[in-house]
Tab-separated table of C-alpha atoms and ligand atoms in Angstrom:
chain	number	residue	atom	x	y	z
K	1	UNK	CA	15.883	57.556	53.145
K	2	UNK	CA	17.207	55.706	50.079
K	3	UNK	CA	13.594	54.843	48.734
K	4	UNK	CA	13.220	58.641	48.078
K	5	UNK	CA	16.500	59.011	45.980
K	6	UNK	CA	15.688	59.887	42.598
K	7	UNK	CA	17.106	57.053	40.141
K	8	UNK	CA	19.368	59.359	38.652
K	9	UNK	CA	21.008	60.151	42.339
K	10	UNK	CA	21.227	63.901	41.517
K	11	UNK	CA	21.614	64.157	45.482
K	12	UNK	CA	25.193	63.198	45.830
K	13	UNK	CA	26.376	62.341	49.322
K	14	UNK	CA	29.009	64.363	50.391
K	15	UNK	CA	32.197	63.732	52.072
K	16	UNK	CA	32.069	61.023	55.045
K	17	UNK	CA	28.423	60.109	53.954
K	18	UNK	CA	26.665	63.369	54.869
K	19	UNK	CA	23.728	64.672	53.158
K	20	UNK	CA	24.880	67.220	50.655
K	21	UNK	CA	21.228	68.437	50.308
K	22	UNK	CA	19.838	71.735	50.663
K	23	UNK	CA	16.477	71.211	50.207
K	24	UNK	CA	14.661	67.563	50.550
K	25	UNK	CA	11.077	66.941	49.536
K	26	UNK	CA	9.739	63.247	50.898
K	27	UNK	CA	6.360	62.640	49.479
K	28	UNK	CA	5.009	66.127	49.198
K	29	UNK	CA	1.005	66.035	48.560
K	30	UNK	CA	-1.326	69.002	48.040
K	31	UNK	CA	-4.494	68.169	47.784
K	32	UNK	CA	-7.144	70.990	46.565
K	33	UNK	CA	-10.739	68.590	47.111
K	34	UNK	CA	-10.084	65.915	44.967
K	35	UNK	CA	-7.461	67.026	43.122
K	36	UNK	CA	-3.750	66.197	44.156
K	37	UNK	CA	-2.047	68.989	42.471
K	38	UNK	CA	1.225	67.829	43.561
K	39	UNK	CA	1.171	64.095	43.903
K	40	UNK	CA	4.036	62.340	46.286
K	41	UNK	CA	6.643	64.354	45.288
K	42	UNK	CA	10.410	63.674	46.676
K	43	UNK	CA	13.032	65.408	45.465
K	44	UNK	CA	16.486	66.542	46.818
K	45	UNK	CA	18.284	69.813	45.793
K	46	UNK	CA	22.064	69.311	46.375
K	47	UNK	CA	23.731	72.069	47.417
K	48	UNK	CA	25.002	74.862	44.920
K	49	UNK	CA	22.950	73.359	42.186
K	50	UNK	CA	20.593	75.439	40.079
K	51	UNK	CA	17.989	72.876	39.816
K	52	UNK	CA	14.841	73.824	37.258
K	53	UNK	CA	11.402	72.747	37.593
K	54	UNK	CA	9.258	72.275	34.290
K	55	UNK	CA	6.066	70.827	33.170
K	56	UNK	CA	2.425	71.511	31.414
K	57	UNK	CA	0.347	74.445	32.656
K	58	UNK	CA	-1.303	73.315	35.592
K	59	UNK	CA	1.662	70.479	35.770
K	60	UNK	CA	1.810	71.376	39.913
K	61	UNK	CA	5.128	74.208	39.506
K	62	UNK	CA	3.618	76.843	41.486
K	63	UNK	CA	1.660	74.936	43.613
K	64	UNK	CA	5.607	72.979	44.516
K	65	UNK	CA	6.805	76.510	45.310
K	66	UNK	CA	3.796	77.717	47.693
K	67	UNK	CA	4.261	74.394	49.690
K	68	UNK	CA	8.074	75.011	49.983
K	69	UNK	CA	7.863	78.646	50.700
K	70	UNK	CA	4.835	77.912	53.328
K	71	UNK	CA	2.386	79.565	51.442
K	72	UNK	CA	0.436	76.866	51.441
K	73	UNK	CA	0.473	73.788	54.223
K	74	UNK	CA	0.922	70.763	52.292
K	75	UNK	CA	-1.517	67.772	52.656
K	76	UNK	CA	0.981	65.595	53.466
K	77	UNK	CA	4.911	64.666	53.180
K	78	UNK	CA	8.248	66.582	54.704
K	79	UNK	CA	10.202	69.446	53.471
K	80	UNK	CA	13.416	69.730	54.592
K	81	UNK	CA	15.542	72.525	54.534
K	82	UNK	CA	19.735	72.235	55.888
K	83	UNK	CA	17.747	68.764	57.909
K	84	UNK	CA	15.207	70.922	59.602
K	85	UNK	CA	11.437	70.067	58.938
K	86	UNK	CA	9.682	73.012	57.298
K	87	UNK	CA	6.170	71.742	57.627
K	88	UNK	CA	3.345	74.029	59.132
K	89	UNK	CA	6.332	76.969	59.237
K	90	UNK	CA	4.099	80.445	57.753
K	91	UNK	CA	6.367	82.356	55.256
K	92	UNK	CA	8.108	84.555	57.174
K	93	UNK	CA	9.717	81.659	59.266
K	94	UNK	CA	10.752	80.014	55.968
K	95	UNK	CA	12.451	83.284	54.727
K	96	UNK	CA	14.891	83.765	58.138
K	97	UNK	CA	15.494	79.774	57.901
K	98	UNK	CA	17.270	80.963	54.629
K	99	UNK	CA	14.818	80.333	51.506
K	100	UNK	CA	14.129	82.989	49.520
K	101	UNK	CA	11.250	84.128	46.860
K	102	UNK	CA	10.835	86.078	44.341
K	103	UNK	CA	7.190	86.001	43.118
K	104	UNK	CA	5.513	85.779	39.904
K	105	UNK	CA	3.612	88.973	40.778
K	106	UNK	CA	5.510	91.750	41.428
K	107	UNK	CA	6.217	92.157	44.702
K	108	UNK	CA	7.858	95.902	44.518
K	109	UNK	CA	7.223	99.108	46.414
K	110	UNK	CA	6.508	100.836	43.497
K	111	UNK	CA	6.275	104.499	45.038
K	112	UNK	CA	10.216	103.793	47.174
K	113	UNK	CA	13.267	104.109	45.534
K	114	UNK	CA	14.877	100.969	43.903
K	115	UNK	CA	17.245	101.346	47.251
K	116	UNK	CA	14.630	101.471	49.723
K	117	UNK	CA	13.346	98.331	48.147
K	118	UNK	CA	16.406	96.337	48.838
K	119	UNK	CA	16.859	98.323	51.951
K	120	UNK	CA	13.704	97.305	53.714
K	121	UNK	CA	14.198	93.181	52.300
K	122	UNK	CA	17.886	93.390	54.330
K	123	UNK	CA	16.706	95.072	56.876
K	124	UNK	CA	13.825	92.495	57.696
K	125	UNK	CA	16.398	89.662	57.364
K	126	UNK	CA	18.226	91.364	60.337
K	127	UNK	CA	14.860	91.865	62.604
K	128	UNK	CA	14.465	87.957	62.183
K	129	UNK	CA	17.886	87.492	63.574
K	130	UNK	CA	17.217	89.393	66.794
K	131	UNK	CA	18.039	93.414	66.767
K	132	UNK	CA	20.334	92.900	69.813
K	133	UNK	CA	22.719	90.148	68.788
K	134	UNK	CA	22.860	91.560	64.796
K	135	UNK	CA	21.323	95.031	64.662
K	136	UNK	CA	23.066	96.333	61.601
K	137	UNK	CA	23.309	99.909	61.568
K	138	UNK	CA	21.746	102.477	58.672
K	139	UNK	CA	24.874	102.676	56.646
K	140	UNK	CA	25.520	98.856	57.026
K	141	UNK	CA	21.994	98.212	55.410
K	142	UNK	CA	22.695	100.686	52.833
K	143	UNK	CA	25.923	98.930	51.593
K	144	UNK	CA	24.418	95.769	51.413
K	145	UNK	CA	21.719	97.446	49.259
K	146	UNK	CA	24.070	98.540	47.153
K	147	UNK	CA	25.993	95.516	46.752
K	148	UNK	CA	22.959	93.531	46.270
K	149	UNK	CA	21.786	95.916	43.467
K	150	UNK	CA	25.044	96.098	41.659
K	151	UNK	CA	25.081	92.136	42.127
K	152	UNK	CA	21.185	91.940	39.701
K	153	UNK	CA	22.433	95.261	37.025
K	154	UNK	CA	20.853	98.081	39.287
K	155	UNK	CA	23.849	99.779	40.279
K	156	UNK	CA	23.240	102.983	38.153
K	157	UNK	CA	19.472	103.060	39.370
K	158	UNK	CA	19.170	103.395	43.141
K	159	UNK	CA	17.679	106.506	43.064
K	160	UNK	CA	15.140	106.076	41.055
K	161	UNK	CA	11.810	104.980	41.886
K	162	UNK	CA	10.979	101.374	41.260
K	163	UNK	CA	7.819	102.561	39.061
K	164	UNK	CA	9.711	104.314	36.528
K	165	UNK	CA	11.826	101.092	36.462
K	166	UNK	CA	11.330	98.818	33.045
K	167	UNK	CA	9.420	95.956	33.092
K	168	UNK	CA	12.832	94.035	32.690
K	169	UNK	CA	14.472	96.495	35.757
K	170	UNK	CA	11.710	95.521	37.669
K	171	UNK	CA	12.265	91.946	37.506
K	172	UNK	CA	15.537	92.253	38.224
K	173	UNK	CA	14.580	94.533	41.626
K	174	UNK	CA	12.477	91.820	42.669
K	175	UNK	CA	15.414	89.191	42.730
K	176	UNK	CA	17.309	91.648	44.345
K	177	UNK	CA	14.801	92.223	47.273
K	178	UNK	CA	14.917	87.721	47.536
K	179	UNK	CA	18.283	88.538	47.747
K	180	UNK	CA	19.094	91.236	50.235
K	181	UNK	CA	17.368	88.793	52.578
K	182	UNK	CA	20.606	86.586	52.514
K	183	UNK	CA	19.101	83.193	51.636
K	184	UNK	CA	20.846	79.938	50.977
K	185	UNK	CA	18.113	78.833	48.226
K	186	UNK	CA	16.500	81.254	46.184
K	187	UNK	CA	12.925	80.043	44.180
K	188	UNK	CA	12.143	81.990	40.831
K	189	UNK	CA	9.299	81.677	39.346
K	190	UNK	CA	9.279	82.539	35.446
K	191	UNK	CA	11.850	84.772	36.011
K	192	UNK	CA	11.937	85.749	32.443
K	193	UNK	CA	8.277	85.979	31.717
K	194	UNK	CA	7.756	89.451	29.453
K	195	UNK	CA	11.242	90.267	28.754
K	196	UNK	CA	12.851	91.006	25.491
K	197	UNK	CA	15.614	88.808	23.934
K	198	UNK	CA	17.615	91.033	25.386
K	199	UNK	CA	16.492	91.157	28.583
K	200	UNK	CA	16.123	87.513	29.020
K	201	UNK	CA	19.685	87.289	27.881
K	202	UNK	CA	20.637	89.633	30.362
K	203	UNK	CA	18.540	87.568	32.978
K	204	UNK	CA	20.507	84.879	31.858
K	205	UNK	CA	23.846	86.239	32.844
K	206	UNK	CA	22.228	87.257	36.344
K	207	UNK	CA	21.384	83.966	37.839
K	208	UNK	CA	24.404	82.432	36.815
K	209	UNK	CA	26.338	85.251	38.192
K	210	UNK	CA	24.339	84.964	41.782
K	211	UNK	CA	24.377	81.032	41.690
K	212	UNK	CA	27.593	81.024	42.362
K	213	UNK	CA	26.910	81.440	46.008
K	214	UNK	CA	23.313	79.975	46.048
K	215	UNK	CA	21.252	76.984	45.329
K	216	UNK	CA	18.604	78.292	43.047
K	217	UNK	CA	15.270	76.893	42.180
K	218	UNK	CA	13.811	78.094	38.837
K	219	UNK	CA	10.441	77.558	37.321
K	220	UNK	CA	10.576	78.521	33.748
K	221	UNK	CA	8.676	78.451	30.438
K	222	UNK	CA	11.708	79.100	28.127
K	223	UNK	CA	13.496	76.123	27.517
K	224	UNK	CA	16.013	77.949	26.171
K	225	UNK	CA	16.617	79.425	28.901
K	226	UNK	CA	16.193	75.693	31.223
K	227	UNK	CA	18.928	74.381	28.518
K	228	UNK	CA	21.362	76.719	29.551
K	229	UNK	CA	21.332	77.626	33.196
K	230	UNK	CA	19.885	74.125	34.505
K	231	UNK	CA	22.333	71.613	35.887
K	232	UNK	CA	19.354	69.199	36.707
K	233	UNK	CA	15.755	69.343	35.780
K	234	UNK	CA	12.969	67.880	37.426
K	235	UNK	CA	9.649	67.679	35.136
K	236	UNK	CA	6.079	67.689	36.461
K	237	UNK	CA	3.318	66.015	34.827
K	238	UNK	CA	-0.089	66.091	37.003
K	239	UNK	CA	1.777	66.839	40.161
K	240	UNK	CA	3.964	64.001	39.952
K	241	UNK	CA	7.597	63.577	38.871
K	242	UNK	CA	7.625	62.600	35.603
K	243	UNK	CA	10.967	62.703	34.807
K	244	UNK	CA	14.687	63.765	36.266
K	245	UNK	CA	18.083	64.195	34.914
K	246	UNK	CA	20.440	66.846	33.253
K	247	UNK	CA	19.321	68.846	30.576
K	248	UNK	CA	20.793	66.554	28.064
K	249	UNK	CA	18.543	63.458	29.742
K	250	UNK	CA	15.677	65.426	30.164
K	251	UNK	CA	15.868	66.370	26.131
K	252	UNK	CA	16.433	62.961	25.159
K	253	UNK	CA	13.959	61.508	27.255
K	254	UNK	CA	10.675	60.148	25.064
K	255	UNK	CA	8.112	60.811	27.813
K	256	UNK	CA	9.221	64.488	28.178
K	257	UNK	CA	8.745	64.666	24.730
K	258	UNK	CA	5.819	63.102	24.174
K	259	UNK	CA	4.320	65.584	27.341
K	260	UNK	CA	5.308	68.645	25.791
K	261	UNK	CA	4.524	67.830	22.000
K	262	UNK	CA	0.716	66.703	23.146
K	263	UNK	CA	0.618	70.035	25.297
E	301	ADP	N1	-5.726	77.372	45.315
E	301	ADP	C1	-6.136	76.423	44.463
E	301	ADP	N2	-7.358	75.845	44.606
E	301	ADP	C2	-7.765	74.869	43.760
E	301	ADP	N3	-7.021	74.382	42.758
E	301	ADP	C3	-5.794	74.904	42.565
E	301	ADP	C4	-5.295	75.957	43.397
E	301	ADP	N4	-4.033	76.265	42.976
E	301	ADP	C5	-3.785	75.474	41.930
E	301	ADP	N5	-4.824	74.649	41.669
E	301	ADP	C6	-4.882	73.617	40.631
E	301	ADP	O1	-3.753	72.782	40.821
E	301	ADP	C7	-3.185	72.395	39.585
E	301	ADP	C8	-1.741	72.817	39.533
E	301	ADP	O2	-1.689	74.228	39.424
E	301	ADP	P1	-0.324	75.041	39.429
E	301	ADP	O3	0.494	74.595	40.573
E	301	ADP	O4	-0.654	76.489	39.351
E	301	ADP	O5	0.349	74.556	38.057
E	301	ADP	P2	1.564	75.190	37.225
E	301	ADP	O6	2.215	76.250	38.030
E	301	ADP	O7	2.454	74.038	36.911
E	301	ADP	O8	0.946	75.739	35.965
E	301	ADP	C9	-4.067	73.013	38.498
E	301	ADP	O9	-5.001	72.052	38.094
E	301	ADP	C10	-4.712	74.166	39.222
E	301	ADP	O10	-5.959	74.476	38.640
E	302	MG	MG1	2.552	78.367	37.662
């Protein structure tokens, strides 16, 4: 599929030729009436890379992630995850094929503990798997709870409820749950959006620390934050690819520019 290779070949093929990508768009179209909201898209996530996703509000970001995550069925095109077709697969089926969310909108259990929250994520990865062949027993779900919070800063907090959590804490719980689900390529969308310096700093530190077992998809608004975690960038502009490259391309790049200085 060489006509779909980005110019910039951030795909790399891997040893003896093989396809070293996780995650393979091929002319992705979501059409809402007459407006194509994402517009032919193909794009290929190698492997281990934390890839980011930027562009205008309304530039298609969100409306990328529900196609990939099967919230919504895409008008047209392939997504491939590890060279299986996702298309038509509801979100459930997407999450035990190994691609994990964490939403926008909180998606906590406010009144459970932050361990029950993590708790309940792993043990729904291990229902997909059959309970027979991998049935993980209480205390096995409870250790990867723990590990998973100590892995996103929760360590100290598992007994406390997730509402009495800060905004920041919360966050952070909600990349834990996408984690304790195991996946192979996690999706965040803005996961910085209302957090402090501090916090975002802290945020920072997180997904860098996680991405080094994971291919991680990020939507974000703070391009200080793109700068520094991004190994590649791909930039919507009316649902299409505008642009592709490292962060140092993508900053030098005259188009970007002139997209985000009219915006
Ligand atoms: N469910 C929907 N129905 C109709 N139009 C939609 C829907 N979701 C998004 N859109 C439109 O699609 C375009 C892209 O939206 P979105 O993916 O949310 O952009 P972004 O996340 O980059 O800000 C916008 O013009 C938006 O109004
Ligand atoms: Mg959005």
């Amino acid at each position: 599929m060489t006509s779909h290779r980005p110019a910039t070949s951030l795909a790399r093929e891997g040893p003896g030729g093989g396809d070293s990508a996780i995650l393979r768009t091929e002319g992705l179209t979501m059409r809402f009436g007459g407006l194509a909201a994402v517009n032919d898209v193909s794009v290929a996530v190698p492997r281990g890379q934390i890839r980011a996703i930027i562009g205008p509000n309304g530039a298609g970001k969100s409306t990328f992630f529900n196609c990939i995550t099967g919230v919504l069925r895409p008008t047209s095109g392939r997504i491939i995850l590890n060279g299986e077709d996702l298309a038509g697969l509801p979100p459930n089926r997407v999450s035990h094929r190994g691609l994990a969310r964490s939403y926008q909108i909180t998606n906590i259990l406010p009144g459970a503990s932050v361990r029950e929250n993590v708790r309940i994520a792993a043990q729904s990865r291990r229902h997909a798997w059959g309970l027979l062949r991998h049935h993980r027993a209480y205390g096995d779900l409870i250790d990867r709870a723990r590990t998973v919070l100590a892995s996103v800063g929760l360590g100290g907090k598992e007994d406390e409820l997730a509402a009495n959590l800060s905004h920041g804490e919360q966050r952070n719980l909600e990349i834990g749950i996408a984690l304790a689900t195991e996946p192979q390529l996690l999706c965040l969308d803005e996961p910085t959006a209302g957090m402090s310096v501090a916090e975002t700093h802290a945020t920072v530190e997180l997904i860098r620390r996680i991405a080094r077992n994971l291919t991680i998809l990020i939507v974000e608004h703070d391009m200080e934050v793109v700068m520094g975690l991004a190994q590649a960038i791909t930039v919507l502009h009316y649902g299409e690819v505008l642009a592709e490259g490292t962060p140092a391309e993508i900053q030098a790049n005259s188009r970007v520019q002139e997209v985000y200085l009219k915006s």
